[in-house]
XYZ file of C-alpha atoms in Angstrom:
768
model
C 38.593 35.539 8.032
C 41.200 32.772 7.960
C 43.973 34.954 9.461
C 41.585 36.283 12.080
C 40.388 32.799 13.117
C 43.945 31.543 13.582
C 45.378 34.714 15.104
C 42.582 34.946 17.666
C 42.049 31.236 17.950
C 41.418 31.117 21.693
C 38.697 33.838 21.696
C 37.138 32.208 18.626
C 37.002 28.835 20.377
C 35.668 30.301 23.618
C 33.018 32.340 21.800
C 31.877 29.348 19.723
C 31.652 26.984 22.689
C 30.090 29.732 24.836
C 27.278 30.241 22.301
C 26.547 26.521 22.325
C 26.506 26.353 26.127
C 24.243 29.413 26.208
C 21.860 27.678 23.775
C 21.318 24.841 26.247
C 19.247 27.170 28.477
C 16.356 27.770 26.014
C 16.702 24.187 24.782
C 15.346 22.973 28.135
C 12.159 24.971 27.448
C 11.403 23.203 24.152
C 7.733 22.190 23.871
C 6.062 19.791 21.431
C 3.017 20.861 19.421
C 1.143 18.212 17.428
C -2.085 20.212 17.024
C -2.571 20.333 13.256
C -5.098 23.163 13.483
C -2.467 25.429 15.019
C -0.261 24.818 11.959
C -2.645 26.980 9.936
C -2.641 30.796 10.043
C -5.606 32.367 11.848
C -6.702 33.907 8.553
C -7.709 30.477 7.186
C -11.459 30.261 6.615
C -11.930 26.980 8.483
C -10.366 28.377 11.663
C -12.438 31.545 11.475
C -15.625 29.522 10.973
C -14.844 27.250 13.917
C -14.327 30.285 16.140
C -17.736 31.643 15.089
C -19.426 28.336 15.907
C -17.611 28.048 19.245
C -19.004 31.457 20.231
C -22.482 29.848 20.451
C -21.769 26.165 21.013
C -19.391 24.580 23.500
C -15.859 23.979 22.303
C -15.412 20.225 22.344
C -13.419 17.651 20.435
C -14.575 14.141 19.695
C -12.949 10.878 20.635
C -14.389 7.827 18.915
C -14.186 4.364 20.442
C -15.054 1.409 18.228
C -15.792 -1.904 19.942
C -15.369 -4.986 17.773
C -17.228 -7.866 19.414
C -16.025 -10.445 16.900
C -14.320 -13.291 18.728
C -13.250 -16.862 18.151
C -16.756 -17.931 19.220
C -18.443 -15.756 16.597
C -20.295 -13.672 19.231
C -21.829 -10.290 18.430
C -22.265 -7.141 20.499
C -25.584 -8.349 21.999
C -23.944 -11.117 24.016
C -24.523 -10.312 27.721
C -20.835 -10.016 28.602
C -20.197 -7.769 25.605
C -23.086 -5.469 26.555
C -21.914 -5.337 30.182
C -18.415 -4.400 28.992
C -19.859 -1.708 26.759
C -22.123 -0.364 29.511
C -19.371 -0.169 32.098
C -17.037 1.489 29.619
C -19.705 4.039 28.793
C -20.510 4.760 32.449
C -16.887 5.126 33.545
C -15.938 7.361 30.634
C -18.825 9.649 31.547
C -17.158 10.178 34.935
C -13.972 11.627 33.453
C -13.785 15.334 34.397
C -13.297 16.834 30.935
C -15.807 14.545 29.171
C -19.010 16.532 28.691
C -20.964 13.771 27.003
C -20.701 10.113 26.091
C -22.982 8.920 23.326
C -23.362 5.149 23.009
C -26.201 2.708 22.623
C -26.771 3.003 26.394
C -27.346 6.763 26.090
C -29.536 6.373 23.014
C -33.312 6.578 23.179
C -36.076 4.898 21.231
C -38.951 7.199 20.322
C -42.200 5.272 19.936
C -45.792 6.226 19.209
C -48.620 4.198 20.713
C -52.275 5.115 20.676
C -51.435 8.642 19.569
C -48.925 9.165 22.366
C -45.173 9.631 22.167
C -43.110 7.307 24.340
C -39.388 7.721 24.971
C -37.543 4.656 26.186
C -33.881 3.666 26.460
C -32.634 1.882 23.358
C -31.486 -0.947 25.676
C -33.792 -0.942 28.729
C -32.005 -3.986 30.209
C -29.354 -6.524 29.205
C -31.130 -9.685 28.003
C -29.748 -12.966 29.323
C -31.720 -15.310 27.071
C -31.510 -15.938 23.344
C -35.160 -14.896 22.899
C -34.517 -11.629 24.727
C -31.512 -10.914 22.550
C -33.520 -11.475 19.382
C -36.240 -9.153 20.647
C -33.620 -6.496 21.371
C -32.070 -7.059 17.949
C -35.442 -6.389 16.288
C -35.958 -3.256 18.382
C -32.534 -1.841 17.553
C -32.959 -2.635 13.850
C -36.046 -0.411 13.721
C -34.476 2.366 15.831
C -32.844 4.787 13.408
C -31.299 6.668 16.353
C -29.215 3.565 17.110
C -28.781 1.290 14.103
C -25.959 2.521 11.880
C -25.059 5.228 14.397
C -23.970 3.480 17.603
C -24.582 -0.158 16.603
C -23.594 -1.570 13.220
C -26.219 -3.230 11.033
C -24.613 -6.637 11.530
C -24.301 -6.098 15.306
C -20.594 -6.826 15.248
C -19.505 -3.296 16.138
C -20.531 -0.630 18.614
C -19.383 2.974 18.743
C -18.965 5.385 21.621
C -18.493 9.077 20.940
C -16.898 11.200 23.665
C -17.207 14.959 23.603
C -14.112 16.269 25.374
C -14.259 19.875 26.565
C -11.444 22.130 25.456
C -11.191 25.565 27.042
C -8.799 27.403 24.727
C -8.627 30.310 27.177
C -6.684 28.202 29.680
C -2.872 28.205 29.302
C -2.728 24.429 29.819
C -5.763 23.554 27.669
C -3.801 21.166 25.454
C -2.226 19.420 28.439
C -5.664 18.916 30.027
C -7.014 17.490 26.783
C -4.099 15.095 26.343
C -4.492 14.009 29.960
C -8.092 13.051 29.192
C -6.923 10.950 26.250
C -4.546 9.064 28.510
C -7.257 8.588 31.137
C -9.576 7.305 28.417
C -6.960 4.748 27.394
C -6.515 3.664 31.018
C -10.291 3.320 31.416
C -10.466 1.095 28.333
C -7.636 -1.082 29.662
C -9.158 -1.351 33.156
C -12.592 -2.193 31.756
C -11.124 -5.001 29.684
C -9.375 -6.394 32.748
C -12.672 -6.427 34.642
C -14.334 -8.352 31.826
C -11.916 -11.131 30.863
C -14.695 -12.960 29.007
C -14.765 -10.142 26.462
C -12.221 -11.184 23.838
C -13.044 -8.667 21.110
C -11.059 -5.537 20.216
C -11.407 -1.873 21.184
C -10.019 0.899 18.947
C -9.621 4.576 19.731
C -9.473 7.437 17.229
C -10.000 11.199 17.029
C -7.863 14.311 16.805
C -7.072 14.458 20.569
C -5.770 10.879 20.405
C -3.763 11.704 17.288
C -2.067 14.597 19.090
C -1.338 12.497 22.177
C 0.150 9.634 20.178
C 2.060 12.012 17.888
C 3.568 13.757 20.926
C 4.950 10.456 22.168
C 6.261 9.522 18.736
C 7.955 12.905 18.250
C 9.791 12.426 21.546
C 10.640 8.857 20.576
C 12.006 9.918 17.195
C 14.191 12.620 18.715
C 15.542 10.275 21.395
C 16.205 7.373 19.010
C 16.882 8.828 15.556
C 19.225 11.553 16.783
C 21.732 9.212 18.516
C 21.564 6.747 15.624
C 22.160 9.538 13.136
C 25.123 10.849 15.098
C 26.669 7.372 15.355
C 26.189 6.795 11.617
C 27.818 10.133 10.793
C 30.659 9.409 13.218
C 31.324 6.103 11.449
C 31.204 7.786 8.051
C 33.750 10.407 9.141
C 36.011 7.711 10.559
C 35.877 5.687 7.342
C 36.663 8.861 5.384
C 39.613 10.130 7.457
C 40.812 7.409 9.877
C 42.120 10.124 12.195
C 40.595 10.900 15.585
C 41.047 14.673 15.386
C 39.837 14.839 11.779
C 36.690 13.007 12.856
C 36.056 14.787 16.142
C 36.270 18.388 14.907
C 33.699 18.208 12.040
C 31.533 16.005 14.258
C 31.587 18.645 16.991
C 30.252 21.163 14.443
C 27.326 18.813 13.773
C 26.531 18.558 17.498
C 26.901 22.319 18.019
C 24.604 23.051 15.069
C 21.930 20.692 16.375
C 21.993 22.297 19.830
C 21.801 25.849 18.468
C 19.131 25.014 15.861
C 16.838 23.309 18.362
C 17.419 26.112 20.897
C 16.265 28.669 18.321
C 12.766 27.139 18.347
C 11.820 28.154 21.942
C 13.957 31.309 21.665
C 11.655 32.517 18.883
C 8.572 31.546 20.854
C 7.815 28.529 18.663
C 7.175 24.876 19.444
C 8.490 21.652 17.946
C 5.985 20.420 15.357
C 5.635 17.127 13.524
C 7.721 18.696 10.780
C 10.354 19.832 13.272
C 11.588 16.259 13.722
C 13.467 16.796 10.449
C 15.552 19.715 11.756
C 18.179 17.796 13.810
C 18.447 15.137 11.091
C 19.026 17.869 8.502
C 21.822 19.243 10.656
C 23.409 15.780 10.844
C 23.189 15.428 7.076
C 24.338 18.942 6.150
C 26.390 20.533 8.955
C 29.436 18.299 8.476
C 29.774 19.032 4.750
C 31.757 22.237 5.013
C 34.080 20.957 7.724
C 34.777 17.812 5.700
C 35.945 19.971 2.783
C 38.306 21.863 5.113
C 39.811 18.682 6.599
C 40.190 17.009 3.196
C 41.843 20.041 1.587
C 44.201 20.484 4.548
C 45.284 16.849 4.320
C 45.943 17.229 0.588
C 48.110 20.300 1.195
C 49.936 18.525 3.990
C 50.923 15.769 1.557
C 51.776 18.177 -1.263
C 52.548 21.575 0.341
C 52.498 24.767 -1.752
C 55.868 26.059 -2.915
C 57.961 27.342 -0.034
C 55.917 25.558 2.630
C 56.691 22.456 4.696
C 54.392 19.810 6.100
C 55.098 21.199 9.598
C 53.888 24.712 8.743
C 50.525 24.080 10.376
C 49.224 27.660 10.551
C 50.373 28.461 7.041
C 48.740 25.348 5.610
C 45.536 26.230 7.422
C 45.643 29.704 5.893
C 46.117 28.225 2.414
C 43.244 25.792 3.055
C 40.753 28.421 4.161
C 41.834 30.888 1.477
C 41.224 28.251 -1.218
C 37.890 27.012 0.165
C 36.399 30.191 1.552
C 34.612 31.320 -1.591
C 33.256 27.976 -2.930
C 32.211 26.865 0.564
C 30.417 30.153 1.213
C 28.736 29.959 -2.171
C 27.565 26.385 -1.552
C 26.323 27.340 1.891
C 24.441 30.370 0.601
C 22.735 28.422 -2.157
C 21.732 25.697 0.312
C 20.315 28.378 2.598
C 18.516 30.012 -0.333
C 16.883 26.725 -1.307
C 15.865 25.934 2.261
C 14.520 29.461 2.746
C 12.071 28.698 -0.042
C 10.037 27.082 2.733
C 9.399 30.571 4.114
C 6.870 30.996 1.277
C 4.891 27.951 2.462
C 1.362 28.417 3.826
C 1.889 26.054 6.767
C 3.365 27.868 9.770
C 5.702 24.996 10.858
C 7.093 24.786 7.302
C 7.972 28.493 7.419
C 9.513 28.056 10.843
C 11.538 25.071 9.640
C 12.833 27.126 6.704
C 14.063 29.837 9.068
C 15.509 27.478 11.715
C 17.262 25.211 9.212
C 18.732 28.156 7.331
C 20.093 29.699 10.524
C 21.463 26.314 11.597
C 23.221 25.843 8.250
C 24.618 29.389 8.448
C 25.930 28.637 11.946
C 27.589 25.400 10.753
C 29.078 27.233 7.785
C 30.513 29.961 10.003
C 31.955 27.436 12.465
C 33.605 25.545 9.594
C 35.545 28.648 8.554
C 36.322 30.021 12.039
C 36.000 27.519 14.894
C 37.365 24.604 12.843
C 40.676 26.220 11.705
C 41.101 27.701 15.189
C 40.731 24.240 16.733
C 42.907 22.599 14.047
C 45.733 24.997 14.878
C 46.055 23.289 18.285
C 46.236 19.747 16.900
C 48.411 17.743 14.597
C 46.160 16.525 11.795
C 47.180 13.245 10.206
C 46.824 12.618 6.488
C 44.543 9.629 6.983
C 43.672 7.944 3.678
C 44.524 10.847 1.375
C 46.915 9.869 -1.404
C 49.236 11.868 -3.623
C 49.211 11.681 -7.390
C 52.188 9.317 -7.281
C 50.467 6.770 -5.085
C 47.890 4.284 -6.258
C 44.343 5.486 -5.526
C 42.512 3.167 -3.184
C 39.067 4.533 -4.010
C 37.193 2.793 -6.822
C 35.301 5.976 -7.715
C 38.243 7.639 -9.457
C 38.738 5.118 -12.310
C 34.977 4.710 -12.615
C 34.462 8.445 -13.025
C 37.344 8.697 -15.483
C 35.772 5.944 -17.579
C 32.398 7.719 -17.348
C 33.951 10.962 -18.573
C 35.479 9.258 -21.608
C 32.165 7.618 -22.491
C 30.418 10.991 -22.217
C 32.930 12.464 -24.650
C 32.326 9.617 -27.118
C 28.520 9.590 -26.851
C 27.451 12.983 -25.449
C 23.842 12.740 -26.668
C 22.996 9.423 -25.011
C 22.645 10.867 -21.450
C 20.472 13.660 -22.840
C 18.181 11.188 -24.621
C 17.937 8.887 -21.592
C 17.262 11.848 -19.285
C 14.613 13.197 -21.667
C 12.791 9.840 -21.783
C 12.925 9.513 -17.988
C 11.776 13.133 -17.622
C 8.759 12.605 -19.889
C 7.754 9.369 -18.123
C 7.990 11.075 -14.735
C 6.168 14.139 -16.050
C 3.305 11.836 -16.992
C 3.553 10.308 -13.517
C 3.023 13.717 -11.899
C -0.549 13.684 -13.214
C -1.204 10.859 -10.748
C 0.288 12.737 -7.800
C -2.335 13.102 -5.083
C -2.540 15.124 -1.906
C -3.300 13.307 1.353
C -6.841 14.515 2.170
C -6.549 14.221 5.940
C -4.255 13.437 8.857
C -4.715 9.648 8.742
C -1.374 9.286 6.908
C 0.472 10.537 9.995
C 0.139 7.149 11.696
C 0.686 3.669 10.185
C -2.250 2.092 8.297
C -2.558 -0.741 10.841
C -2.565 1.656 13.812
C -5.751 1.525 15.899
C -6.366 5.192 14.989
C -6.760 4.221 11.326
C -8.459 0.880 12.021
C -11.206 2.727 13.895
C -11.556 5.184 11.006
C -11.978 2.357 8.495
C -14.651 0.677 10.627
C -16.475 3.976 11.169
C -16.448 4.662 7.425
C -17.717 1.192 6.540
C -20.175 0.524 9.371
C -21.299 3.827 10.878
C -21.746 6.222 7.980
C -18.395 7.948 8.301
C -15.581 9.046 10.558
C -15.753 12.749 9.705
C -18.116 15.492 10.804
C -19.164 18.835 9.403
C -20.852 21.361 11.681
C -23.212 23.821 9.994
C -24.413 26.637 12.250
C -27.614 28.211 10.979
C -28.866 31.536 12.272
C -32.532 32.182 13.001
C -35.255 31.244 15.460
C -34.770 27.504 15.967
C -38.442 27.124 17.005
C -39.707 28.591 13.758
C -41.376 25.827 11.655
C -40.244 27.323 8.341
C -36.596 27.295 9.437
C -36.826 23.716 10.694
C -38.471 22.667 7.419
C -35.587 24.191 5.482
C -32.971 22.492 7.701
C -34.812 19.185 7.426
C -34.909 19.534 3.650
C -31.154 20.173 3.573
C -30.552 17.118 5.794
C -32.601 14.800 3.613
C -30.981 16.084 0.447
C -27.439 15.650 1.801
C -28.145 12.135 3.079
C -28.581 11.119 -0.552
C -24.984 12.135 -1.296
C -22.780 9.016 -1.694
C -20.277 10.187 0.938
C -22.816 11.108 3.612
C -23.909 8.540 6.161
C -26.134 10.604 8.433
C -27.303 14.157 8.976
C -28.650 15.218 12.375
C -30.219 18.402 13.695
C -32.985 19.672 15.948
C -35.332 19.170 13.001
C -34.365 15.485 12.810
C -35.341 14.896 16.431
C -38.587 16.851 16.261
C -39.630 15.044 13.069
C -39.011 11.749 14.863
C -41.131 12.881 17.804
C -43.951 14.322 15.718
C -45.371 11.347 13.889
C -45.193 7.610 13.411
C -44.318 8.134 9.766
C -41.447 10.483 10.641
C -42.300 12.338 7.460
C -43.524 15.688 8.727
C -42.713 18.521 11.108
C -45.127 20.473 13.314
C -46.574 23.591 11.722
C -46.625 25.762 14.858
C -44.093 27.104 17.346
C -46.277 25.880 20.189
C -46.178 22.280 19.006
C -42.413 22.407 18.642
C -42.018 23.823 22.151
C -44.345 21.129 23.507
C -42.320 18.326 21.941
C -39.107 19.714 23.400
C -40.729 19.943 26.820
C -42.063 16.398 26.614
C -38.690 15.073 25.598
C -37.025 16.880 28.483
C -39.457 15.237 30.907
C -38.708 11.717 29.641
C -35.062 11.834 28.554
C -31.867 13.844 28.735
C -32.337 17.361 27.331
C -28.644 17.286 26.318
C -29.766 15.088 23.413
C -31.260 18.106 21.669
C -29.476 20.967 23.432
C -26.329 20.103 21.508
C -28.212 21.222 18.392
C -29.379 24.624 19.656
C -27.901 27.483 21.692
C -29.396 28.851 24.910
C -31.387 31.618 23.205
C -32.628 29.410 20.345
C -31.130 31.922 17.893
C -28.683 29.454 16.342
C -29.076 25.787 15.533
C -26.547 23.186 14.488
C -26.744 20.685 11.638
C -24.119 17.927 11.780
C -23.225 15.856 8.732
C -21.361 12.595 9.136
C -19.430 11.454 6.067
C -16.758 9.008 4.962
C -13.079 9.622 4.260
C -12.521 10.568 0.630
C -10.189 12.361 -1.760
C -9.885 16.146 -1.795
C -11.847 16.294 -5.046
C -14.722 14.308 -3.541
C -14.751 16.384 -0.349
C -14.816 19.620 -2.349
C -17.688 18.200 -4.381
C -19.556 17.415 -1.156
C -18.985 20.929 0.191
C -20.081 22.503 -3.089
C -23.302 20.469 -2.991
C -23.874 21.449 0.644
C -23.357 25.160 0.034
C -25.564 25.093 -3.044
C -28.375 23.446 -1.049
C -28.017 25.874 1.874
C -28.096 28.857 -0.484
C -31.102 27.443 -2.308
C -33.041 27.587 0.971
C -31.646 31.081 1.685
C -30.198 30.054 5.034
C -27.727 32.136 7.033
C -25.009 29.555 7.672
C -21.400 28.959 8.759
C -19.661 25.660 7.910
C -16.997 24.365 10.275
C -15.559 21.235 11.828
C -12.228 19.500 12.295
C -12.572 17.772 8.926
C -12.780 21.177 7.236
C -9.486 22.147 8.884
C -8.011 18.857 7.641
C -9.136 19.680 4.115
C -7.664 23.175 4.167
C -4.369 21.860 5.539
C -4.222 19.458 2.592
C -4.981 22.236 0.125
C -2.345 24.457 1.715
C 0.144 21.596 1.312
C -0.473 21.620 -2.431
C -0.422 25.422 -2.736
C 2.550 25.785 -0.394
C 4.471 23.161 -2.342
C 4.293 25.158 -5.556
C 4.992 28.540 -3.922
C 8.023 27.296 -1.981
C 9.301 25.426 -5.042
C 8.984 28.537 -7.212
C 10.755 30.723 -4.634
C 13.576 28.189 -4.170
C 14.169 27.751 -7.914
C 14.072 31.495 -8.557
C 16.503 32.159 -5.700
C 18.920 29.499 -6.983
C 18.688 30.763 -10.567
C 19.478 34.322 -9.446
C 22.308 33.244 -7.146
C 23.961 31.093 -9.806
C 23.644 33.980 -12.226
C 25.329 36.328 -9.744
C 28.041 33.839 -8.746
C 29.117 33.126 -12.314
C 28.004 36.502 -13.686
C 25.843 34.886 -16.315
C 22.137 34.191 -16.692
C 23.175 31.169 -18.727
C 24.829 29.706 -15.604
C 21.575 30.047 -13.705
C 19.583 28.351 -16.458
C 22.019 25.474 -17.000
C 22.600 25.006 -13.273
C 18.848 24.726 -12.663
C 18.487 21.792 -15.063
C 19.598 19.055 -12.587
C 17.291 20.524 -9.961
C 14.255 20.596 -12.248
C 14.980 17.057 -13.455
C 15.336 15.788 -9.874
C 12.141 17.504 -8.649
C 9.980 16.415 -11.594
C 11.304 12.841 -11.490
C 10.753 12.613 -7.737
C 7.167 13.837 -8.009
C 6.634 11.566 -11.008
C 7.808 8.547 -9.024
C 5.474 9.594 -6.197
C 2.631 9.680 -8.713
C 3.476 6.276 -10.177
C 3.964 4.606 -6.773
C 1.009 6.237 -5.007
C 3.036 8.144 -2.391
C 0.905 11.152 -1.508
C 1.883 14.749 -0.948
C 1.468 15.652 2.738
C 2.770 18.137 5.291
C 6.227 16.506 5.257
C 6.745 15.272 1.696
C 5.686 18.741 0.497
C 8.963 20.070 1.948
C 10.944 17.803 -0.336
C 11.539 20.084 -3.313
C 12.920 23.099 -1.435
C 15.308 20.976 0.642
C 16.539 18.871 -2.285
C 17.069 22.013 -4.390
C 19.076 23.630 -1.607
C 21.280 20.570 -1.255
C 21.483 19.501 -4.898
C 22.673 22.849 -6.216
C 25.986 22.348 -4.373
C 26.929 19.596 -6.808
C 26.443 21.886 -9.801
C 28.467 24.702 -8.234
C 31.409 22.381 -7.603
C 31.248 21.068 -11.198
C 31.132 24.591 -12.634
C 33.942 25.787 -10.349
C 36.243 22.921 -11.264
C 35.422 23.203 -14.989
C 36.438 26.860 -14.943
C 39.696 25.969 -13.204
C 40.494 23.112 -15.600
C 39.683 25.173 -18.696
C 42.102 27.813 -17.467
C 44.796 25.223 -16.767
C 44.393 23.460 -20.135
C 43.882 26.481 -22.430
C 40.223 25.760 -23.161
C 40.528 22.003 -23.740
C 36.951 20.983 -22.972
C 37.564 17.243 -23.195
C 40.410 17.279 -20.687
C 38.446 19.627 -18.452
C 35.527 17.185 -18.302
C 37.804 14.204 -17.539
C 39.670 16.029 -14.762
C 36.486 17.502 -13.306
C 34.693 14.173 -13.015
C 37.796 12.343 -11.740
C 38.560 15.043 -9.160
C 35.531 17.043 -8.115
C 33.181 14.252 -9.207
C 34.650 11.995 -6.539
C 34.360 14.721 -3.918
C 30.728 15.568 -4.593
C 29.862 11.858 -4.804
C 31.261 11.290 -1.323
C 29.535 14.451 -0.145
C 26.214 13.349 -1.651
C 26.389 9.898 -0.114
C 27.258 11.365 3.282
C 24.094 13.511 3.116
C 22.054 10.497 1.991
C 23.441 8.447 4.870
C 22.472 11.246 7.238
C 18.897 11.273 5.959
C 18.679 7.465 5.889
C 17.987 7.360 9.643
C 14.562 8.846 8.851
C 13.632 5.401 7.526
C 13.491 4.326 11.205
C 10.952 7.000 12.146
C 7.664 6.153 13.875
C 5.800 8.233 11.269
C 5.174 6.757 7.797
C 5.275 10.173 6.131
C 8.705 10.907 7.612
C 9.903 7.501 6.428
C 8.585 8.401 2.961
C 10.380 11.756 3.141
C 13.651 10.013 4.017
C 13.314 7.674 1.047
C 12.332 10.464 -1.350
C 15.063 12.907 -0.288
C 17.666 10.177 -0.841
C 16.188 9.485 -4.281
C 16.058 13.194 -5.098
C 19.688 13.771 -4.091
C 20.734 10.735 -6.127
C 18.989 12.251 -9.150
C 20.663 15.633 -8.496
C 24.051 13.906 -8.303
C 23.486 11.894 -11.495
C 22.329 15.011 -13.330
C 25.341 17.000 -12.151
C 27.801 14.259 -13.142
C 26.224 13.285 -16.456
C 23.989 16.027 -17.822
C 25.944 19.161 -16.869
C 29.251 17.963 -18.436
C 27.424 16.909 -21.611
C 25.709 20.298 -21.892
C 29.095 21.971 -21.427
C 30.587 19.798 -24.168
C 27.743 20.512 -26.596
C 27.234 24.269 -26.124
C 30.562 25.339 -24.512
C 29.113 28.111 -22.306
C 31.244 31.264 -22.282
C 30.913 31.916 -18.547
C 33.158 28.897 -17.855
C 35.988 30.425 -19.847
C 36.505 33.259 -17.369
C 39.032 32.861 -14.547
C 37.965 32.054 -10.955
C 38.649 34.917 -8.618
């Protein structure tokens, strides 16, 4: 390949640059997708159940608005100006085209019984201007269980508005329409506040549509900010390493080319950029320069100390020697990195699989360019030696003497690193028992974000921020069915997570008697109550619980955020109760999708980790023709993965859709260090007739310095993730740096010690 790349250098350059320019065309079609539900395969139970429910009930998503009336004056929501603000906000939101329903205290009714008659009145018939009127309203709302705790908090500090936003999934621009409604909702909130300057409380917005809208903006922001910063950081690192314009520009161009091609592959394959996809260009910055750096560094070394019969001016010949020497180890490192990254293809989340494919192809492209485009381009330029030094000059890098000293200490006390590593491993293994999976999507945005502030208030003051929809088949006007649904509702409301349960049975029970403790015993009475309600109030209040033919009814359960274990316990209790009453049911809801995404994160983590480790073990075994090589070479990777997860457990960092990708990526990158150590050990053992001590010293002083620089360059590349808008991407950046540091330490300390203690036979064979 080296002779071909140099002999046909112009076609190689034109083809490489042409591919990159061609990739710009699909790159302009790149779309962002922040819809978490679409990240799951259609075979997932929650998605199938939601489709079944949507066949009978309108497809809508909820936006929750929490109004905090607390101000410096200590006012509550019943202050006239606060109520006027709330009323106008409610009225104007109802006018938005895609909003099918707004439910607030101003749309809530109060069902009363006087002299044997049912009366239906607005929960707030008028806004009281006097203190006495406000106290009378306070008493009325306190006794109205359709309002208190649902749309008004018990302490009257908070009010909630729930918007049902229509989503027609059959339309090609359904997501765009939905996001437009979120933005119009935000504008309406802002305009309402401007019209009521006396209102000095706070208004928070939450809900999955808002999450997608905000995530879309943050994805764009991360790409536009993190990418340039990452490129500048890598440019500075290359300059510090080589101090030569050409030596910096050529590897840097490979990074840029790899980013363009990788991102262009996403729309080319018919995919969209997900929340996870933000990592792809940063991965290319961190990884794509590695192979080119090795080529430049080796070329500079040969230029200072040419092979026998060569001169420093023999540019093409030196390039041939460089590529011939590096071709095999660079390809092997690239293949193992690809194998580790491809472990993501076994993940359950669709974007994780896509990222595995895209990243692997991007790394393969960078690898190919490093061995073709780079030598072809170098043949046109005069590469300076930069800061490379010969053996006769004094080394300017502090790593070399440090690594030599480390090697000598390892030879004197080989068991100490093993003991220290074992203690750390056990402590971290214990820490993994505390590793938890993020139960929902709230970790996507910062804790102090209004999205999460509204969730906390809803959980504490309104019975919960999450909803389950249970569709029950059968005649909704049949008393026996309503009795069973009512029994399920009452039972579930006693569960510690559940705030409220609502259904057609709930409303009819409220209408039937003053005591609210019974349901009518005839179909005729039920039909009469529904007719009476329709004459006095909005029929949409109960039509949301029943389909047009009255053959399916809906039970909604409102519950608080909780751990996966607690949510599974709630669902088990719900299913047991539904089965006890022999109901024909389907359980759905956005919160169920959230739960299954979290469970797939945990399952996908283990499957992708197992695939990555197995692939690396097999590849190392093939490369060095020994199963022992695969087993020993996997030790640093296992130590790094277990310690990283243990630290997550000890520190409370949860496993989510991004941090779950950690193990496969760190394995793919960390195995390179082991390969370089093994390769150099084999070479040194051959040169020194099996002298293991000298081999360890030379390996750490030589290759140890190289892989240390390589490791820190990758860490620097990933460090820009610490500036991300998303907390879980910041956590990923921190954890991948930690994981690579552990891989490096294991490769430099544990692998040499193991070699000293057991003297593996596969290292005694000659490199070919």
